[in-house]
Coordinates of C-alpha atoms and ligand atoms in Angstrom, one line a residue:
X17 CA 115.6 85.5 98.6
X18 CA 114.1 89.3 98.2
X19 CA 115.9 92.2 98.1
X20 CA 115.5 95.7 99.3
X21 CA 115.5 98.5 96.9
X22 CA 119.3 99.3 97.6
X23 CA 119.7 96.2 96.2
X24 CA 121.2 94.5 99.4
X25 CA 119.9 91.0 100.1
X26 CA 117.8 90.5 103.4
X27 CA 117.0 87.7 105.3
X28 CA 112.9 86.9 105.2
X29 CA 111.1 86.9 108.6
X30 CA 110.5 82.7 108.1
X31 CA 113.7 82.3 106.9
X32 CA 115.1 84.0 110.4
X33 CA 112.7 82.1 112.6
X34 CA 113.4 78.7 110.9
X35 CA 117.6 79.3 111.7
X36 CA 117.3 80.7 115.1
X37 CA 115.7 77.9 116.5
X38 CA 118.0 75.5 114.4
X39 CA 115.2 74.0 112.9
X40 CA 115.3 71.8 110.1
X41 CA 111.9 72.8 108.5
X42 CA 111.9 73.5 104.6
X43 CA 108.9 75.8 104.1
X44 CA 108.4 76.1 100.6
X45 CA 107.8 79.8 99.5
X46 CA 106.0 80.2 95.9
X47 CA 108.4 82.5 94.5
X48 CA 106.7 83.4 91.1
X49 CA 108.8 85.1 88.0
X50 CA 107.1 86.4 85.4
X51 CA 106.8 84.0 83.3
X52 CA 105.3 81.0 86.7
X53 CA 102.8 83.8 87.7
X54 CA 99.7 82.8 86.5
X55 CA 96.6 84.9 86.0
X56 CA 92.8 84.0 85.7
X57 CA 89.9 86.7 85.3
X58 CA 86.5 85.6 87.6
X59 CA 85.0 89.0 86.4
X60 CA 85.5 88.2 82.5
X61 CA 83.0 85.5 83.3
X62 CA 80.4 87.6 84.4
X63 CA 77.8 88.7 81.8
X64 CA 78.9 91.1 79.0
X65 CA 77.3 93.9 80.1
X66 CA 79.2 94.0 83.3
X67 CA 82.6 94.7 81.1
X68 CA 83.5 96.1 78.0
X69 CA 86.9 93.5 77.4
X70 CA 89.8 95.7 76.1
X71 CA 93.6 95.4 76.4
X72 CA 95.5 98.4 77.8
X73 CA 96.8 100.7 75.1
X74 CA 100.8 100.9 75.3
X75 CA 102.3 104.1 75.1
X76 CA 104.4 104.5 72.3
X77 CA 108.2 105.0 74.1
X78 CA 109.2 102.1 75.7
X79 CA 107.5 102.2 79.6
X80 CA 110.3 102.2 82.7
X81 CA 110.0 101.0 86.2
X82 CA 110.0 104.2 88.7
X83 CA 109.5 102.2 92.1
X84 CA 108.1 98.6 92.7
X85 CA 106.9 97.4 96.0
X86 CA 108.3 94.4 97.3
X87 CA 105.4 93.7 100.2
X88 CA 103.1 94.3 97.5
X89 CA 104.9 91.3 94.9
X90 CA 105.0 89.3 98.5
X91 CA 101.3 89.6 98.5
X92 CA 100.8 87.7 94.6
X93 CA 104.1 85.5 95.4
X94 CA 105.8 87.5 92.7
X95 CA 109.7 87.8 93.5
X96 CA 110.6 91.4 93.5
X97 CA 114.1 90.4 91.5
X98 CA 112.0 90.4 88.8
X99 CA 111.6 94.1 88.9
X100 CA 114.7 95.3 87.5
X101 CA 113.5 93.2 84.2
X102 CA 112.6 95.1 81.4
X103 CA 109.5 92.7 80.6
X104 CA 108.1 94.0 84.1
X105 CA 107.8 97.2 83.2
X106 CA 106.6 95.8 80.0
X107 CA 104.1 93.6 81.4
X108 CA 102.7 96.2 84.2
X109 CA 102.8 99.2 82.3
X110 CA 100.9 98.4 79.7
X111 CA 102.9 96.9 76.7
X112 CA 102.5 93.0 76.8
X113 CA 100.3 90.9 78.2
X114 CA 100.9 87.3 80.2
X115 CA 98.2 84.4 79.7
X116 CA 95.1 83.8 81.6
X117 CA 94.8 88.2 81.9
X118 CA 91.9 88.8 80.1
X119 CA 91.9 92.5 80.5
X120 CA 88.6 94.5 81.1
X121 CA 87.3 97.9 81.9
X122 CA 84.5 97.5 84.4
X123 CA 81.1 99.3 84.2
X124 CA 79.6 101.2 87.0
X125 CA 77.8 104.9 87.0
X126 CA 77.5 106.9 90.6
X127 CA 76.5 109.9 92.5
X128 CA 79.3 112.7 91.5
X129 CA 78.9 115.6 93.8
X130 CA 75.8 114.6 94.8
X131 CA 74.4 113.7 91.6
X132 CA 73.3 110.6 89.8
X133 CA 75.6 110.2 86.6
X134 CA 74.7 107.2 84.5
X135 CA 77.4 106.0 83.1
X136 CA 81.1 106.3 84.2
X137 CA 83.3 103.1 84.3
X138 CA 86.6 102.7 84.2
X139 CA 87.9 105.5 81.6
X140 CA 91.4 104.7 82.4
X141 CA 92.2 101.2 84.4
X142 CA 92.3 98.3 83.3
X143 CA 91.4 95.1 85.2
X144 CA 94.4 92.8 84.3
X145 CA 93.3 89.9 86.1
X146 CA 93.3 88.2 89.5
X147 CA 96.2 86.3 90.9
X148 CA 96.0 83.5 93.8
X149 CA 98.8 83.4 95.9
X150 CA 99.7 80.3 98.0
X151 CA 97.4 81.1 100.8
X152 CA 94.6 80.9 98.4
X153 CA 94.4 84.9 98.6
X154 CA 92.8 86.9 95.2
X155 CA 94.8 89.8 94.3
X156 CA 92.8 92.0 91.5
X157 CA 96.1 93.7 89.3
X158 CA 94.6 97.0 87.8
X159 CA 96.6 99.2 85.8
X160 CA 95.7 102.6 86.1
X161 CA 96.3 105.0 83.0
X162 CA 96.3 102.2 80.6
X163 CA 95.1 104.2 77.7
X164 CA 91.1 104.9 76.3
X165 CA 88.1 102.3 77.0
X166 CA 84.5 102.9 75.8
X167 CA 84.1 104.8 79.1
X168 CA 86.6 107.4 78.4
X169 CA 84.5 109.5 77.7
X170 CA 85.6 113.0 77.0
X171 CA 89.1 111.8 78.6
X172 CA 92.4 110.2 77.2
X173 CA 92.4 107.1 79.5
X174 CA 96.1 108.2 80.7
X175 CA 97.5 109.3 84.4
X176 CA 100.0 111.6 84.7
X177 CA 103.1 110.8 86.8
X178 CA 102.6 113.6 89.5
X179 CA 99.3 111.8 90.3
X180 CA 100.3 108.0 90.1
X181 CA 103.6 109.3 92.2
X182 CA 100.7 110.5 94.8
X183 CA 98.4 107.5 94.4
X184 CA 101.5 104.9 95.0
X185 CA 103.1 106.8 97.7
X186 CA 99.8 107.3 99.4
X187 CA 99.3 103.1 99.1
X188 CA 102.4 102.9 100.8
X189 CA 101.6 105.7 103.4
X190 CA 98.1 104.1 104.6
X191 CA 99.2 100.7 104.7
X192 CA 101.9 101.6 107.2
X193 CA 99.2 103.1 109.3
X194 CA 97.1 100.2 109.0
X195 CA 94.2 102.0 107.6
X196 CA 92.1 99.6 104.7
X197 CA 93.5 100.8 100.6
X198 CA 94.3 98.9 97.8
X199 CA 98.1 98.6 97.5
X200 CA 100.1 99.3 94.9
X201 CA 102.6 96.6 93.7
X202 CA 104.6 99.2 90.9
X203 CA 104.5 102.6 89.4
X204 CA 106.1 102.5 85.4
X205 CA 106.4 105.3 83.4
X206 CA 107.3 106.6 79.7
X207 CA 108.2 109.3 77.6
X208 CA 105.1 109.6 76.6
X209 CA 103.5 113.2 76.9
X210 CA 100.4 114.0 78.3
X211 CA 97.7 117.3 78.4
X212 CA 96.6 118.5 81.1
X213 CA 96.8 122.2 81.9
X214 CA 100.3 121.9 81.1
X215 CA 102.2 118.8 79.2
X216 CA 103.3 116.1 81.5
X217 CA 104.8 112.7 81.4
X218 CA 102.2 109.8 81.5
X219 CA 102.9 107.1 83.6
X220 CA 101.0 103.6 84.7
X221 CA 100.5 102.3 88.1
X222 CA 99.0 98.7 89.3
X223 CA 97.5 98.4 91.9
X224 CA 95.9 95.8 93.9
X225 CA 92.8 94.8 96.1
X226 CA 91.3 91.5 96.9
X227 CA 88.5 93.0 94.8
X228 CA 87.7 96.8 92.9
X229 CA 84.1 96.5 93.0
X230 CA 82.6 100.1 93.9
X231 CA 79.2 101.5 95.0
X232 CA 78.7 102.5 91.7
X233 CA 78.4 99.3 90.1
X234 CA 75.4 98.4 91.9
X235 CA 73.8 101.7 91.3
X236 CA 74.1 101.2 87.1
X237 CA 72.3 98.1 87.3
X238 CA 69.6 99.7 89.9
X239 CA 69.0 102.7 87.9
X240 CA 68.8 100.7 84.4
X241 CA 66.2 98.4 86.0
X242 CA 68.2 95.3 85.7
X243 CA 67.7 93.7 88.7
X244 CA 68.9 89.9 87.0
X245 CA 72.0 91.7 87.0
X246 CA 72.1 93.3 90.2
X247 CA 71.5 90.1 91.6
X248 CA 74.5 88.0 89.4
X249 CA 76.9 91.4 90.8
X250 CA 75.5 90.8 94.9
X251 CA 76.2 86.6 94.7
X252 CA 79.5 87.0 93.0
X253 CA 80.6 89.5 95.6
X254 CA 79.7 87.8 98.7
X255 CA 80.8 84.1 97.4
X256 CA 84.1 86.0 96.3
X257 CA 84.6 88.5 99.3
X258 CA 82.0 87.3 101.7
X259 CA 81.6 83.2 101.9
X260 CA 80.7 83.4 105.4
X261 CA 77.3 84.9 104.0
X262 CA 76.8 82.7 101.0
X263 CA 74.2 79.9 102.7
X264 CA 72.9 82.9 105.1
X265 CA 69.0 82.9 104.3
X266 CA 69.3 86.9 104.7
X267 CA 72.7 87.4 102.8
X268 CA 71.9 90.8 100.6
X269 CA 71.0 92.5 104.3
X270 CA 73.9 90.9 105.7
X271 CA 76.1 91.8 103.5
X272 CA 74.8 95.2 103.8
X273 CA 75.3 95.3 106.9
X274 CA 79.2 94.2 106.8
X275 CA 79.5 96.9 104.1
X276 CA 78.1 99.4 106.8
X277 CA 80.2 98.3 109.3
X278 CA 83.6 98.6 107.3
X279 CA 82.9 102.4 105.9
X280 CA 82.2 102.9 109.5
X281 CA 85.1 101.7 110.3
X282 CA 87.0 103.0 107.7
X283 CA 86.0 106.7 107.6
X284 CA 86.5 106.6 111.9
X285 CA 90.6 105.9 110.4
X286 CA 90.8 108.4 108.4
X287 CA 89.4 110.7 110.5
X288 CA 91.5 109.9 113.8
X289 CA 94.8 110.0 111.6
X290 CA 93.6 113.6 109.7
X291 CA 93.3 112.3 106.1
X292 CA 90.9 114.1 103.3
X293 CA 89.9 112.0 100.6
X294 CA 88.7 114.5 98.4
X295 CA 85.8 112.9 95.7
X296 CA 84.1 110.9 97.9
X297 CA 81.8 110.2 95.4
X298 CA 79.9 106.7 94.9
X299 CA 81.9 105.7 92.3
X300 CA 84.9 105.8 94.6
X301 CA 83.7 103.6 97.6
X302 CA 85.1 100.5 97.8
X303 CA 82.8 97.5 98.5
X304 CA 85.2 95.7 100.7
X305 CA 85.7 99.3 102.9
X306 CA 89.0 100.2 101.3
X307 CA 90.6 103.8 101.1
X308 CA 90.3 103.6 96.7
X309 CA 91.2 105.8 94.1
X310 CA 93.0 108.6 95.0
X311 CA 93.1 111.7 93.6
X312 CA 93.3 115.2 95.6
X313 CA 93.6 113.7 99.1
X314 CA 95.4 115.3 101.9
X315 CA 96.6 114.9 105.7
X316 CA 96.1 117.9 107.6
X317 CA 99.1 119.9 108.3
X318 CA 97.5 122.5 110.4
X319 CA 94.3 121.4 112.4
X320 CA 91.4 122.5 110.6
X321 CA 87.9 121.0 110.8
X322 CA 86.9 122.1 107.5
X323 CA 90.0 121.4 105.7
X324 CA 88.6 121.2 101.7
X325 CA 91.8 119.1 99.9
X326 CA 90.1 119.2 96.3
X327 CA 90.8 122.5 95.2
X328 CA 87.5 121.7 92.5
X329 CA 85.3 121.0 95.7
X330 CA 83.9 124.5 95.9
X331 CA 81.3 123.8 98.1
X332 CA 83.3 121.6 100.8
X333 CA 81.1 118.9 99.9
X334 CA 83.6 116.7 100.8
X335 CA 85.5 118.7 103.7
X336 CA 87.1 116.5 106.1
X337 CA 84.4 117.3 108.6
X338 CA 81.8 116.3 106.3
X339 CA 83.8 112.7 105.2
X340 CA 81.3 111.0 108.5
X341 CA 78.4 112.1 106.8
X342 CA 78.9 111.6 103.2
X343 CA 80.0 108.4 104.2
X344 CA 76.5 107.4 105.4
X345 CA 75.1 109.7 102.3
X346 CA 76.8 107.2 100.1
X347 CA 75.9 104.2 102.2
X348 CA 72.3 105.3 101.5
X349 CA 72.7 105.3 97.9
X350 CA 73.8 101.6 97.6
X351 CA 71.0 101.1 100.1
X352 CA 68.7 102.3 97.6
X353 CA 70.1 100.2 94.7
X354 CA 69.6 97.1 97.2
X355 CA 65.9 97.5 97.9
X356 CA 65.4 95.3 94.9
X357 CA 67.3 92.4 96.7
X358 CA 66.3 93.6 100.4
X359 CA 63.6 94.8 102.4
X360 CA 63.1 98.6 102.7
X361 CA 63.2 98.5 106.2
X362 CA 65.8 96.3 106.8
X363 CA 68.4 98.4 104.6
X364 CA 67.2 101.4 107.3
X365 CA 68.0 99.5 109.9
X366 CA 71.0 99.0 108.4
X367 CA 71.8 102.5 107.7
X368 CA 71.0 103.3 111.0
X369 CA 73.7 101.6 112.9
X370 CA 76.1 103.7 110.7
X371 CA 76.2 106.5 113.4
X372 CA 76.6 104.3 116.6
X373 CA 79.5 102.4 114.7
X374 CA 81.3 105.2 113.9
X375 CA 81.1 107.1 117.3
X376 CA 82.0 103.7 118.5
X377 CA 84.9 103.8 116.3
X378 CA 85.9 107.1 116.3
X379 CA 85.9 107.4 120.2
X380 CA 88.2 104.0 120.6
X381 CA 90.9 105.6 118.3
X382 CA 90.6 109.0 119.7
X383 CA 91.1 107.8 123.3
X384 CA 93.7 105.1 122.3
X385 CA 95.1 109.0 120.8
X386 CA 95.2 110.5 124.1
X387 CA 96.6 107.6 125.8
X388 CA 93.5 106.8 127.5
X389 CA 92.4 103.4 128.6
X390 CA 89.2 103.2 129.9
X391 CA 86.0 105.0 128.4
X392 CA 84.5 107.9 130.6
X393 CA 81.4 110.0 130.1
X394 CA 83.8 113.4 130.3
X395 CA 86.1 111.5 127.5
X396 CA 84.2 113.2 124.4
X397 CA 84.0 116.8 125.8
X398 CA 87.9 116.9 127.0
X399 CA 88.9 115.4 122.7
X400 CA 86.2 118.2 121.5
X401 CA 88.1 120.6 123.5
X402 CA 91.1 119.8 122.4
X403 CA 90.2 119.6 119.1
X404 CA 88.8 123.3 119.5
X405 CA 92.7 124.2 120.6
X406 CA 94.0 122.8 118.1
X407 CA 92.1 124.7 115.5
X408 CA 92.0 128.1 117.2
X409 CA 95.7 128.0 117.3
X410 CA 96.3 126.3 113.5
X411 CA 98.4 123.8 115.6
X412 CA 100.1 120.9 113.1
X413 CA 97.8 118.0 114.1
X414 CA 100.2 115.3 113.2
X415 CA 103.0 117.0 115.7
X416 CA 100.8 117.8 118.2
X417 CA 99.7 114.3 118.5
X418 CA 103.1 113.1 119.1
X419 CA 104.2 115.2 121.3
X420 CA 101.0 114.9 123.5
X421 CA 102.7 111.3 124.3
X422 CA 105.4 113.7 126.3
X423 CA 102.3 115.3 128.5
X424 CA 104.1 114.4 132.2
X425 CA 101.3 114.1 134.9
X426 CA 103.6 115.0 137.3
X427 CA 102.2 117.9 139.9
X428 CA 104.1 120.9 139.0
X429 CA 104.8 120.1 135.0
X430 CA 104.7 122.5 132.9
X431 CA 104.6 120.8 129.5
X432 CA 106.5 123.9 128.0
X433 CA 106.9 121.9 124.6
X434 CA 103.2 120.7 124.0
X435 CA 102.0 124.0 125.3
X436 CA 104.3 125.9 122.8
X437 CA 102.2 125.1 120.6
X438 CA 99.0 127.2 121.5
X439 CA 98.0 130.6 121.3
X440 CA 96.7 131.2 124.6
X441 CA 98.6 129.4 127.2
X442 CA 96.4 130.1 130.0
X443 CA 93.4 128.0 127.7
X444 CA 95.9 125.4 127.5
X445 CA 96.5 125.4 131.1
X446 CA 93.0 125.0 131.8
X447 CA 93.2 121.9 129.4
X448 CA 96.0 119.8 130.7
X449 CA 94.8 120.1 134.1
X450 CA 91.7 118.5 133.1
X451 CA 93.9 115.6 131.0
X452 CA 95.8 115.3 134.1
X453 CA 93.4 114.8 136.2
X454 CA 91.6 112.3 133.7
X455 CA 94.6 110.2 133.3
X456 CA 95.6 110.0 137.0
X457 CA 91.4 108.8 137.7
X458 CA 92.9 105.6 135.5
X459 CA 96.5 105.5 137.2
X460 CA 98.2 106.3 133.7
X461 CA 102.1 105.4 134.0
X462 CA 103.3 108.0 131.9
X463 CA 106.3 106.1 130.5
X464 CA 104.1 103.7 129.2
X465 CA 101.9 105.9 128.1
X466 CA 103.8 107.5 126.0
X467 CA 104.9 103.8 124.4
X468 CA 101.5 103.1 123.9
X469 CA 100.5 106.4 122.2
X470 CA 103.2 106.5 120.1
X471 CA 101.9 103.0 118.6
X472 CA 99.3 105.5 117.3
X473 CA 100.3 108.7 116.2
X474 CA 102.6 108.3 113.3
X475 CA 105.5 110.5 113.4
X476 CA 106.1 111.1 109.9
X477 CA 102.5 111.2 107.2
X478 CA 102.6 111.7 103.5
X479 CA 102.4 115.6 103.8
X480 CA 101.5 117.3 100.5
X481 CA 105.0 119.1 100.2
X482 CA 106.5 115.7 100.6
X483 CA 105.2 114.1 98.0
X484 CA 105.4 117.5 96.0
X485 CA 108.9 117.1 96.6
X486 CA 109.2 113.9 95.0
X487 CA 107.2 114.3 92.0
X488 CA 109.5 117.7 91.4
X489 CA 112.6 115.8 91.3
X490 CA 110.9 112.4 89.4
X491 CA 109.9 114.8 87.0
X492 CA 113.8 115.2 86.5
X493 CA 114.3 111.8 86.5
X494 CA 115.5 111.5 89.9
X495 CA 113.4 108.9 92.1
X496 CA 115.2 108.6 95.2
X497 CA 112.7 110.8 97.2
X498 CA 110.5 108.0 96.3
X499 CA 112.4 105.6 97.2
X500 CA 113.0 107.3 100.5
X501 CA 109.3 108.1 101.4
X502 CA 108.4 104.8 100.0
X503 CA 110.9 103.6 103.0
X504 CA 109.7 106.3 105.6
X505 CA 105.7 105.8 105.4
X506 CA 106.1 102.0 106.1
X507 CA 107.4 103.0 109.5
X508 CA 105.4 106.2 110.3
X509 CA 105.2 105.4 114.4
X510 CA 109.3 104.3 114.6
X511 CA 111.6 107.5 115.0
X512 CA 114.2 107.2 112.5
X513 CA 117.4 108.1 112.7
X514 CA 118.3 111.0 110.4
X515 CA 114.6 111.3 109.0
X516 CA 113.6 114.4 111.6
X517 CA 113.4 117.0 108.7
X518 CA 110.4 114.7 107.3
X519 CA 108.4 115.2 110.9
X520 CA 108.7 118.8 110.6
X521 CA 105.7 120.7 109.7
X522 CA 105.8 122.1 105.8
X523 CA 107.6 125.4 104.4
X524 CA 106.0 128.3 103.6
X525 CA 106.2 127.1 99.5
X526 CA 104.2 123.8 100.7
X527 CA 101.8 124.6 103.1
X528 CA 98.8 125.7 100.4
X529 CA 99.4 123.3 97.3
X530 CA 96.8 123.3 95.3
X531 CA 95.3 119.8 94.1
X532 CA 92.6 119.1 91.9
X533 CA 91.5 116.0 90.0
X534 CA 92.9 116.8 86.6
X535 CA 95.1 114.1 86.9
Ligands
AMP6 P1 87.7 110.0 89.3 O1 87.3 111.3 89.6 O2 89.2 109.9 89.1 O3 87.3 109.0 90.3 O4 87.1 109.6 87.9 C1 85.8 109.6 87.6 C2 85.5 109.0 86.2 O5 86.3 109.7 85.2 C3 85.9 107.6 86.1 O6 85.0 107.0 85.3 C4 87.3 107.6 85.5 O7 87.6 106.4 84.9 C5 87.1 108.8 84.6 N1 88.4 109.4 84.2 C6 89.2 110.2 85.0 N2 90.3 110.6 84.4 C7 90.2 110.1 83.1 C8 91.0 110.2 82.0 N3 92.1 110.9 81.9 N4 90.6 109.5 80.9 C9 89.5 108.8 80.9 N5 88.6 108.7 81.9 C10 89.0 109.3 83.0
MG7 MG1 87.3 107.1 90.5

């Protein structure tokens, strides 16, 4: 039977279904320990050059579980009582190894800031090994921060615990939201110091995906001509991730197209929900259209269009308003390392139903934003104005978005709360007299309205002082405001009782944190 964190025994979902309806049904549920969990490594079988094989370097004080995700074990039929055993933290951060792992460092290069860079590769994960669950499911584990590969390069191959506190919150945070990201089964730590502009405590985290293949590993093979290779990389990727393609007589441009489709799709999330990602750079797009590897992300607290997360993106190359664009930018770069396996044109094509997907996209979760259910021609111009409101009056996007689902159609409403939070009342005015009128041409009910839009704008999001907050007291050993964001993010659309400070927009200390990649 799992647990919950505060160690209290609940009753699983099947379990519940089986007793109220008196059933006598014995569903057997694969509940692995450590030991029963068994590992296998489909990438170690690809050719040498795709891997350099290594096992994660230990650190040398003993590593200790700081949070484990219970959904996350659910997902590789681990049972999360075998968190609080000291050979977990052993096995996932780093210090022992179980059979069938075959650790690896994968190779792949990619377009940093806009430019080529020829070899990068995993400098500090480590590809554990893959784990079937009883659905048939693959799980990739990959422990970040496991210690120097030969693609270190000038780096130590270590994470920090302030970033792997980020990266497994933020796993936690966009899974709630149902936005596509690896997840992140456990975050272990040591005494271990670290240098980075100051000393800090090193720490592991594993994370998970069906798959970590990147742009970037297409690109290395492209760029060093080895097109055998590039090949072996595109079969094993769609019979692993995309077997529906596998006997398609046009599967590379198919696949393509899938890949397309799922950035599109991604991106058009992040945007609607207000999330930066910060080094969007080649080497950081997943191939199965997950939200991977993050570093200097943010949500938005106040609306700003521009909004630069990466306090080493000088240039707002990857601004949130720019995340649609570079998203196709990128797109076009593993086109280009695909014209030896597809037509020129084709991948074009391809490329070019990027934009019409994600307007597509975009507009759907926008409207489904404003409560609105059918699609009208005026539908973009009233979201851009609004948009344009928010920013003139550096409105919290996240609160304003909830509170929209009070707006009251009603003839003589005011809206007093909403509008509160505009600078010029009258422009707001203007505003939700349009809405109004939009919503009444489609008979909007408003109490069920505001059910429906609060299905879709989250109450609480992994703000930057938040998760500031609980690095500052992890740092001092203390990991309950882990724990409790950890608890909060799964929810983000339920209002929870006693949680109202977390909706609030930040202090003055947090509202400019600065976050770079040195992590
Ligand atoms: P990122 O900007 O985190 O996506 O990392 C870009 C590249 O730098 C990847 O090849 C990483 O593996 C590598 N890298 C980042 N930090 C370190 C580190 N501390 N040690 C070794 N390699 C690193
Ligand atoms: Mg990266």
């Amino acid at each position: 039977m799992p647990f919950n964190q505060n160690g209290h025994t609940v009753v699983d979902e099947s379990e519940k279904v089986a007793k109220s309806e008196n059933v006598m049904v014995h569903r057997t549920m694969t509940r692995h320990t450590l030991e029963t969990l068994s590992f296998d490594n489909t990438y170690a079988r690809l050719p040498q050059v795709f891997h350099a094989r290594l096992n994660p370097t230990p650190f040398s004080a003993p590593p200790y579980l700081v949070h484990a995700n219970p959904a996350a074990a659910k997902l590789i039929d681990l049972d999360p009582e075998q968190f609080t055993r000291p050979e977990f933290s052993a096995l996932f951060g780093g210090s022992a190894l179980a059979p069938g792992m075959e650790p690896l460092a994968m190779l792949y290069s990619g377009h940093q800031f806009g430019v080529y860079v020829p070899q990068l590769g995993d400098g500090r994960a480590i590809l554990l090994g893959e784990v079937t669950n009883d659905r048939g499911e693959r799980w990739d584990l990959h422990l970040k921060g496991a210690g120097m590969t030969p693609f270190s390069r000038d780096g130590d191959g270590r994470a920090v615990l302030r970033s792997t506190i980020r990266e497994y919150l933020c796993c936690a945070a966009m899974q709630g939201l149902g936005i596509p990201t690896t997840q992140a089964l456990c975050l272990v730590a040591s005494e271990d110091k670290v240098y980075r502009e100051q000393i800090e405590t090193g720490a592991m985290v594993v994370r998970m995906a069906p798959s970590h293949v990147r742009f970037g590993m297409f690109e290395v093979f492209y760029y060093r001509k080895q097109h055998e290779h590039l090949k072996t990389l595109a079969d094993y990727v769609i019979t692993h991730h995309f077997p529906h393609l596998r006997d398609d007589g046009d599967k590379y441009a198919r696949f393509f197209t899938v890949v397309v489709e799922r950035t599109a799709r991604l991106i058009a999330q992040w945007q609607a929900v207000g999330w930066a990602h910060g080094v969007m750079n080649t080497d950081n797009m997943s191939i199965l259209g997950l939200t991977l590897d993050y570093g200097p992300y943010g949500f938005m607290d106040e609306y700003d269009a521009g909004f630069i997360c990466n306090h080493s993106d000088h240039n707002g190359r990857y601004a949130f308003n720019q995340q649609p664009y570079i998203g196709l930018w990128n797109l076009s770069c593993l086109a280009q390392a695909l014209v030896p396996l597809v037509e020129k044109t084709v991948l074009k094509a391809g490329l070019e139903t990027y934009q019409p997907l994600f307007d597509r996209e975009y507009q759907r979760q926008m409207r489904a934003k404003f409560g609105l259910v059918d699609a009208q021609p005026e539908d973009d111009e009233l979201i851009r104005d609004f948009m344009g409101l928010l920013q003139g009056s550096h409105a919290d996007y996240t609160i304003v978005f909830r509170e929209l689902s009070t707006f009251s159609t009603v003839e003589d409403a005011t809206n007093d709360r909403l509008r509160e939070h505009f600078l010029s009342r009258d422009q707001f005015n203007e505003w939700a007299a349009r809405y109004r009128d939009r919503l009444r041409s489609e008979r909007s009910h408003d109490d069920d309205r505001r059910e429906r839009m609060n299905r879709v704008n989250p109450k609480y999001v992994l703000r930057n002082y938040l998760a500031q907050t609980a690095i500052e007291k992890a740092q001092h050993k203390d990991f309950s405001e882990i724990d409790r964001l950890f608890t909060l993010l799964q929810e983000p659309f339920k209002d929870q009782p006693g949680m109202e400070a977390y909706a609030l927009p930040p202090p003055n200390w947090g509202k400019h944190l600065s976050v770079s990649c040195s992590s």
